[in-house]
Amino acid sequence: MTTGSPPPTVPKRSRARTFVPLGVAAWLVLEIWLLTVVAEAAGGFAVFLLLVAGTVLGAVVIKRAGRRAFKNLTETLQRQQAGQTPAQRRLGSGSGFLMLGGLLLMLPGMVSDVAGLLLLVPPVRSFLGRHAERSLERRMSGAGTGSLGDAFQQARMHRPDGKVVQGEVIRQDAPPAPGRDDGPKPPLTP
């Protein structure tokens, strides 16, 4: 009879990995169906013009949001170099949701165009910004204590099966310290 470690278990598939592909497929089917309905009602040329207009409007929105973000970054860096405290950021003044709205406008389809147009409305952007900020604060407060370096070290130390890999780093390029024996070392014990 041989003993050893049990066979590795396959990690359980997360809900996001299960439902996101299904959601994307449903969204694509809905977009294609809506485009065919609009094409039957208004004609193929009208649908083509809607798609081109959405792409052009999305490009303009992304360009303006990118310029605004670069301007805000430049102003913040200039204030910090001058020794001033950075100005308080107005809620909803970020360009992230504007860029997302422009990207959604550029994607072909009616549902993505409506979502992109909604993100261009300032009250919707500020509501989503507040919601995202509260959600992020909840997740960060629930993460516990420790630094990012601690999390990185933990991720490096543990194998996917949860076992700790112990070892010692020996640098061959460093000269030996005086009075130090660089011979073989006994294994580390927990």
PDB file of C-alpha atoms in Angstrom:
ATOM      1  CA  MET A   1       0.000   0.000   0.000  1.00  0.00           C
ATOM      2  CA  THR A   2       1.402   3.349  -0.924  1.00  0.00           C
ATOM      3  CA  THR A   3       0.559   6.531   0.833  1.00  0.00           C
ATOM      4  CA  GLY A   4       0.959   9.995  -0.441  1.00  0.00           C
ATOM      5  CA  SER A   5      -0.852  13.179  -0.911  1.00  0.00           C
ATOM      6  CA  PRO A   6      -4.393  12.964  -2.209  1.00  0.00           C
ATOM      7  CA  PRO A   7      -4.886  13.797  -5.852  1.00  0.00           C
ATOM      8  CA  PRO A   8      -5.208  17.514  -6.475  1.00  0.00           C
ATOM      9  CA  THR A   9      -8.769  18.732  -6.548  1.00  0.00           C
ATOM     10  CA  VAL A  10      -9.945  20.877  -9.377  1.00  0.00           C
ATOM     11  CA  PRO A  11     -10.971  24.297  -8.066  1.00  0.00           C
ATOM     12  CA  LYS A  12     -14.676  25.019  -8.290  1.00  0.00           C
ATOM     13  CA  ARG A  13     -15.602  27.171 -11.283  1.00  0.00           C
ATOM     14  CA  SER A  14     -16.768  30.622 -10.223  1.00  0.00           C
ATOM     15  CA  ARG A  15     -20.204  31.945 -11.079  1.00  0.00           C
ATOM     16  CA  ALA A  16     -18.705  34.729 -13.164  1.00  0.00           C
ATOM     17  CA  ARG A  17     -16.852  32.235 -15.371  1.00  0.00           C
ATOM     18  CA  THR A  18     -20.126  30.392 -15.864  1.00  0.00           C
ATOM     19  CA  PHE A  19     -22.561  33.249 -16.444  1.00  0.00           C
ATOM     20  CA  VAL A  20     -20.473  35.931 -18.175  1.00  0.00           C
ATOM     21  CA  PRO A  21     -20.108  33.961 -21.437  1.00  0.00           C
ATOM     22  CA  LEU A  22     -23.845  33.202 -21.370  1.00  0.00           C
ATOM     23  CA  GLY A  23     -24.617  36.884 -20.759  1.00  0.00           C
ATOM     24  CA  VAL A  24     -22.362  37.972 -23.622  1.00  0.00           C
ATOM     25  CA  ALA A  25     -23.998  35.464 -25.959  1.00  0.00           C
ATOM     26  CA  ALA A  26     -27.497  36.638 -24.949  1.00  0.00           C
ATOM     27  CA  TRP A  27     -26.444  40.273 -25.413  1.00  0.00           C
ATOM     28  CA  LEU A  28     -25.104  39.534 -28.917  1.00  0.00           C
ATOM     29  CA  VAL A  29     -28.293  37.715 -29.915  1.00  0.00           C
ATOM     30  CA  LEU A  30     -30.394  40.623 -28.601  1.00  0.00           C
ATOM     31  CA  GLU A  31     -28.264  43.168 -30.507  1.00  0.00           C
ATOM     32  CA  ILE A  32     -28.570  41.247 -33.782  1.00  0.00           C
ATOM     33  CA  TRP A  33     -32.308  40.762 -33.322  1.00  0.00           C
ATOM     34  CA  LEU A  34     -32.854  44.486 -32.611  1.00  0.00           C
ATOM     35  CA  LEU A  35     -30.782  45.463 -35.662  1.00  0.00           C
ATOM     36  CA  THR A  36     -32.913  43.226 -37.884  1.00  0.00           C
ATOM     37  CA  VAL A  37     -36.154  44.622 -36.399  1.00  0.00           C
ATOM     38  CA  VAL A  38     -34.986  48.200 -36.994  1.00  0.00           C
ATOM     39  CA  ALA A  39     -33.774  47.280 -40.495  1.00  0.00           C
ATOM     40  CA  GLU A  40     -37.205  45.865 -41.350  1.00  0.00           C
ATOM     41  CA  ALA A  41     -38.971  48.965 -40.002  1.00  0.00           C
ATOM     42  CA  ALA A  42     -36.661  51.740 -41.228  1.00  0.00           C
ATOM     43  CA  GLY A  43     -34.551  50.096 -43.899  1.00  0.00           C
ATOM     44  CA  GLY A  44     -30.992  48.849 -44.133  1.00  0.00           C
ATOM     45  CA  PHE A  45     -29.536  52.232 -45.058  1.00  0.00           C
ATOM     46  CA  ALA A  46     -31.007  53.823 -41.912  1.00  0.00           C
ATOM     47  CA  VAL A  47     -29.419  51.111 -39.760  1.00  0.00           C
ATOM     48  CA  PHE A  48     -26.104  51.690 -41.516  1.00  0.00           C
ATOM     49  CA  LEU A  49     -26.342  55.444 -40.826  1.00  0.00           C
ATOM     50  CA  LEU A  50     -27.192  54.748 -37.158  1.00  0.00           C
ATOM     51  CA  LEU A  51     -24.149  52.511 -36.802  1.00  0.00           C
ATOM     52  CA  VAL A  52     -21.840  55.048 -38.471  1.00  0.00           C
ATOM     53  CA  ALA A  53     -23.261  57.907 -36.382  1.00  0.00           C
ATOM     54  CA  GLY A  54     -22.764  55.874 -33.196  1.00  0.00           C
ATOM     55  CA  THR A  55     -19.164  55.147 -34.145  1.00  0.00           C
ATOM     56  CA  VAL A  56     -18.392  58.800 -34.928  1.00  0.00           C
ATOM     57  CA  LEU A  57     -20.118  60.077 -31.771  1.00  0.00           C
ATOM     58  CA  GLY A  58     -18.313  57.476 -29.656  1.00  0.00           C
ATOM     59  CA  ALA A  59     -14.943  58.480 -31.110  1.00  0.00           C
ATOM     60  CA  VAL A  60     -15.643  62.154 -30.372  1.00  0.00           C
ATOM     61  CA  VAL A  61     -16.695  61.368 -26.799  1.00  0.00           C
ATOM     62  CA  ILE A  62     -13.610  59.230 -26.160  1.00  0.00           C
ATOM     63  CA  LYS A  63     -11.339  61.906 -27.621  1.00  0.00           C
ATOM     64  CA  ARG A  64     -12.850  64.666 -25.446  1.00  0.00           C
ATOM     65  CA  ALA A  65     -12.768  62.495 -22.322  1.00  0.00           C
ATOM     66  CA  GLY A  66      -9.144  61.576 -22.980  1.00  0.00           C
ATOM     67  CA  ARG A  67      -8.167  65.213 -23.423  1.00  0.00           C
ATOM     68  CA  ARG A  68      -9.985  66.135 -20.226  1.00  0.00           C
ATOM     69  CA  ALA A  69      -8.289  63.328 -18.299  1.00  0.00           C
ATOM     70  CA  PHE A  70      -4.873  64.388 -19.605  1.00  0.00           C
ATOM     71  CA  LYS A  71      -5.585  68.023 -18.699  1.00  0.00           C
ATOM     72  CA  ASN A  72      -6.627  67.016 -15.150  1.00  0.00           C
ATOM     73  CA  LEU A  73      -3.496  64.879 -14.779  1.00  0.00           C
ATOM     74  CA  THR A  74      -1.277  67.722 -15.979  1.00  0.00           C
ATOM     75  CA  GLU A  75      -2.900  70.192 -13.584  1.00  0.00           C
ATOM     76  CA  THR A  76      -2.541  67.799 -10.658  1.00  0.00           C
ATOM     77  CA  LEU A  77       1.142  67.178 -11.412  1.00  0.00           C
ATOM     78  CA  GLN A  78       1.814  70.915 -11.736  1.00  0.00           C
ATOM     79  CA  ARG A  79       0.128  71.581  -8.380  1.00  0.00           C
ATOM     80  CA  GLN A  80       2.163  68.853  -6.703  1.00  0.00           C
ATOM     81  CA  GLN A  81       5.422  70.150  -8.168  1.00  0.00           C
ATOM     82  CA  ALA A  82       4.557  73.651  -6.920  1.00  0.00           C
ATOM     83  CA  GLY A  83       4.016  72.231  -3.422  1.00  0.00           C
ATOM     84  CA  GLN A  84       0.277  72.876  -3.390  1.00  0.00           C
ATOM     85  CA  THR A  85      -2.234  70.343  -2.223  1.00  0.00           C
ATOM     86  CA  PRO A  86      -4.229  68.804  -5.041  1.00  0.00           C
ATOM     87  CA  ALA A  87      -7.701  70.263  -5.496  1.00  0.00           C
ATOM     88  CA  GLN A  88     -10.585  68.147  -4.324  1.00  0.00           C
ATOM     89  CA  ARG A  89     -12.037  66.151  -7.155  1.00  0.00           C
ATOM     90  CA  ARG A  90     -15.706  66.790  -7.874  1.00  0.00           C
ATOM     91  CA  LEU A  91     -17.770  63.633  -7.849  1.00  0.00           C
ATOM     92  CA  GLY A  92     -18.695  62.746 -11.400  1.00  0.00           C
ATOM     93  CA  SER A  93     -15.837  64.729 -12.906  1.00  0.00           C
ATOM     94  CA  GLY A  94     -13.931  61.573 -13.827  1.00  0.00           C
ATOM     95  CA  SER A  95     -13.532  60.573 -17.421  1.00  0.00           C
ATOM     96  CA  GLY A  96     -13.807  56.824 -16.951  1.00  0.00           C
ATOM     97  CA  PHE A  97     -17.568  56.590 -17.407  1.00  0.00           C
ATOM     98  CA  LEU A  98     -17.399  59.033 -20.331  1.00  0.00           C
ATOM     99  CA  MET A  99     -14.845  56.812 -22.043  1.00  0.00           C
ATOM    100  CA  LEU A 100     -16.973  53.744 -21.313  1.00  0.00           C
ATOM    101  CA  GLY A 101     -19.985  55.535 -22.798  1.00  0.00           C
ATOM    102  CA  GLY A 102     -17.996  56.394 -25.920  1.00  0.00           C
ATOM    103  CA  LEU A 103     -16.826  52.801 -26.245  1.00  0.00           C
ATOM    104  CA  LEU A 104     -20.386  51.525 -25.913  1.00  0.00           C
ATOM    105  CA  LEU A 105     -21.482  53.985 -28.608  1.00  0.00           C
ATOM    106  CA  MET A 106     -18.768  52.689 -30.912  1.00  0.00           C
ATOM    107  CA  LEU A 107     -19.896  49.077 -30.526  1.00  0.00           C
ATOM    108  CA  PRO A 108     -22.457  48.143 -33.156  1.00  0.00           C
ATOM    109  CA  GLY A 109     -25.908  47.592 -31.721  1.00  0.00           C
ATOM    110  CA  MET A 110     -28.897  49.375 -30.255  1.00  0.00           C
ATOM    111  CA  VAL A 111     -28.622  48.201 -26.638  1.00  0.00           C
ATOM    112  CA  SER A 112     -24.992  49.278 -26.383  1.00  0.00           C
ATOM    113  CA  ASP A 113     -25.893  52.650 -27.978  1.00  0.00           C
ATOM    114  CA  VAL A 114     -28.635  53.269 -25.408  1.00  0.00           C
ATOM    115  CA  ALA A 115     -26.271  52.324 -22.557  1.00  0.00           C
ATOM    116  CA  GLY A 116     -23.587  54.607 -24.019  1.00  0.00           C
ATOM    117  CA  LEU A 117     -26.026  57.506 -24.342  1.00  0.00           C
ATOM    118  CA  LEU A 118     -27.145  56.981 -20.728  1.00  0.00           C
ATOM    119  CA  LEU A 119     -23.529  57.248 -19.591  1.00  0.00           C
ATOM    120  CA  LEU A 120     -23.292  60.657 -21.289  1.00  0.00           C
ATOM    121  CA  VAL A 121     -25.957  62.049 -18.919  1.00  0.00           C
ATOM    122  CA  PRO A 122     -24.187  63.683 -15.919  1.00  0.00           C
ATOM    123  CA  PRO A 123     -26.673  62.567 -13.193  1.00  0.00           C
ATOM    124  CA  VAL A 124     -26.374  58.954 -14.342  1.00  0.00           C
ATOM    125  CA  ARG A 125     -22.567  59.191 -14.293  1.00  0.00           C
ATOM    126  CA  SER A 126     -22.523  60.728 -10.812  1.00  0.00           C
ATOM    127  CA  PHE A 127     -24.947  58.082  -9.484  1.00  0.00           C
ATOM    128  CA  LEU A 128     -22.822  55.267 -10.932  1.00  0.00           C
ATOM    129  CA  GLY A 129     -19.658  56.942  -9.609  1.00  0.00           C
ATOM    130  CA  ARG A 130     -21.066  57.126  -6.073  1.00  0.00           C
ATOM    131  CA  HIS A 131     -22.237  53.525  -6.255  1.00  0.00           C
ATOM    132  CA  ALA A 132     -18.855  52.317  -7.558  1.00  0.00           C
ATOM    133  CA  GLU A 133     -17.005  54.295  -4.884  1.00  0.00           C
ATOM    134  CA  ARG A 134     -19.144  52.858  -2.055  1.00  0.00           C
ATOM    135  CA  SER A 135     -18.746  49.342  -3.438  1.00  0.00           C
ATOM    136  CA  LEU A 136     -14.976  49.740  -3.673  1.00  0.00           C
ATOM    137  CA  GLU A 137     -14.780  51.121  -0.121  1.00  0.00           C
ATOM    138  CA  ARG A 138     -16.782  48.141   1.197  1.00  0.00           C
ATOM    139  CA  ARG A 139     -14.513  45.679  -0.561  1.00  0.00           C
ATOM    140  CA  MET A 140     -11.358  47.433   0.610  1.00  0.00           C
ATOM    141  CA  SER A 141     -12.524  47.609   4.232  1.00  0.00           C
ATOM    142  CA  GLY A 142     -13.484  43.930   4.138  1.00  0.00           C
ATOM    143  CA  ALA A 143     -10.102  42.922   2.721  1.00  0.00           C
ATOM    144  CA  GLY A 144      -8.450  43.028   6.136  1.00  0.00           C
ATOM    145  CA  THR A 145      -5.146  44.405   7.251  1.00  0.00           C
ATOM    146  CA  GLY A 146      -1.863  44.072   5.491  1.00  0.00           C
ATOM    147  CA  SER A 147      -0.161  45.655   2.578  1.00  0.00           C
ATOM    148  CA  LEU A 148      -0.086  44.831  -1.087  1.00  0.00           C
ATOM    149  CA  GLY A 149       3.390  43.405  -0.530  1.00  0.00           C
ATOM    150  CA  ASP A 150       1.992  40.962   2.025  1.00  0.00           C
ATOM    151  CA  ALA A 151      -0.622  39.782  -0.441  1.00  0.00           C
ATOM    152  CA  PHE A 152       2.012  39.425  -3.151  1.00  0.00           C
ATOM    153  CA  GLN A 153       4.264  37.435  -0.806  1.00  0.00           C
ATOM    154  CA  GLN A 154       1.368  35.169   0.155  1.00  0.00           C
ATOM    155  CA  ALA A 155       0.539  34.579  -3.501  1.00  0.00           C
ATOM    156  CA  ARG A 156       4.164  33.658  -4.212  1.00  0.00           C
ATOM    157  CA  MET A 157       4.502  31.348  -1.213  1.00  0.00           C
ATOM    158  CA  HIS A 158       1.386  29.244  -1.673  1.00  0.00           C
ATOM    159  CA  ARG A 159       0.881  26.786  -4.441  1.00  0.00           C
ATOM    160  CA  PRO A 160      -2.565  26.454  -6.039  1.00  0.00           C
ATOM    161  CA  ASP A 161      -3.268  23.365  -3.959  1.00  0.00           C
ATOM    162  CA  GLY A 162      -2.664  25.364  -0.754  1.00  0.00           C
ATOM    163  CA  LYS A 163       0.661  23.807   0.211  1.00  0.00           C
ATOM    164  CA  VAL A 164       3.471  26.097   1.287  1.00  0.00           C
ATOM    165  CA  VAL A 165       6.674  25.739  -0.694  1.00  0.00           C
ATOM    166  CA  GLN A 166       9.630  26.324   1.578  1.00  0.00           C
ATOM    167  CA  GLY A 167      13.090  27.087   0.368  1.00  0.00           C
ATOM    168  CA  GLU A 168      16.127  29.277   0.642  1.00  0.00           C
ATOM    169  CA  VAL A 169      17.651  31.595  -1.933  1.00  0.00           C
ATOM    170  CA  ILE A 170      21.392  31.213  -2.404  1.00  0.00           C
ATOM    171  CA  ARG A 171      23.107  33.885  -4.474  1.00  0.00           C
ATOM    172  CA  GLN A 172      26.191  32.606  -6.241  1.00  0.00           C
ATOM    173  CA  ASP A 173      27.348  36.059  -7.375  1.00  0.00           C
ATOM    174  CA  ALA A 174      27.688  37.527  -3.871  1.00  0.00           C
ATOM    175  CA  PRO A 175      31.042  37.059  -2.097  1.00  0.00           C
ATOM    176  CA  PRO A 176      30.790  35.019   1.100  1.00  0.00           C
ATOM    177  CA  ALA A 177      30.612  37.040   4.291  1.00  0.00           C
ATOM    178  CA  PRO A 178      33.550  36.622   6.675  1.00  0.00           C
ATOM    179  CA  GLY A 179      32.957  33.893   9.223  1.00  0.00           C
ATOM    180  CA  ARG A 180      30.021  32.490   7.280  1.00  0.00           C
ATOM    181  CA  ASP A 181      29.859  28.915   6.120  1.00  0.00           C
ATOM    182  CA  ASP A 182      28.355  28.632   2.615  1.00  0.00           C
ATOM    183  CA  GLY A 183      28.151  24.877   2.698  1.00  0.00           C
ATOM    184  CA  PRO A 184      24.968  22.859   2.392  1.00  0.00           C
ATOM    185  CA  LYS A 185      22.213  23.790   4.793  1.00  0.00           C
ATOM    186  CA  PRO A 186      19.654  21.514   6.446  1.00  0.00           C
ATOM    187  CA  PRO A 187      16.107  21.843   5.116  1.00  0.00           C
ATOM    188  CA  LEU A 188      13.836  24.395   6.696  1.00  0.00           C
ATOM    189  CA  THR A 189      11.343  23.021   9.160  1.00  0.00           C
ATOM    190  CA  PRO A 190       7.933  24.538   9.835  1.00  0.00           C
TER     191      PRO A 190
END
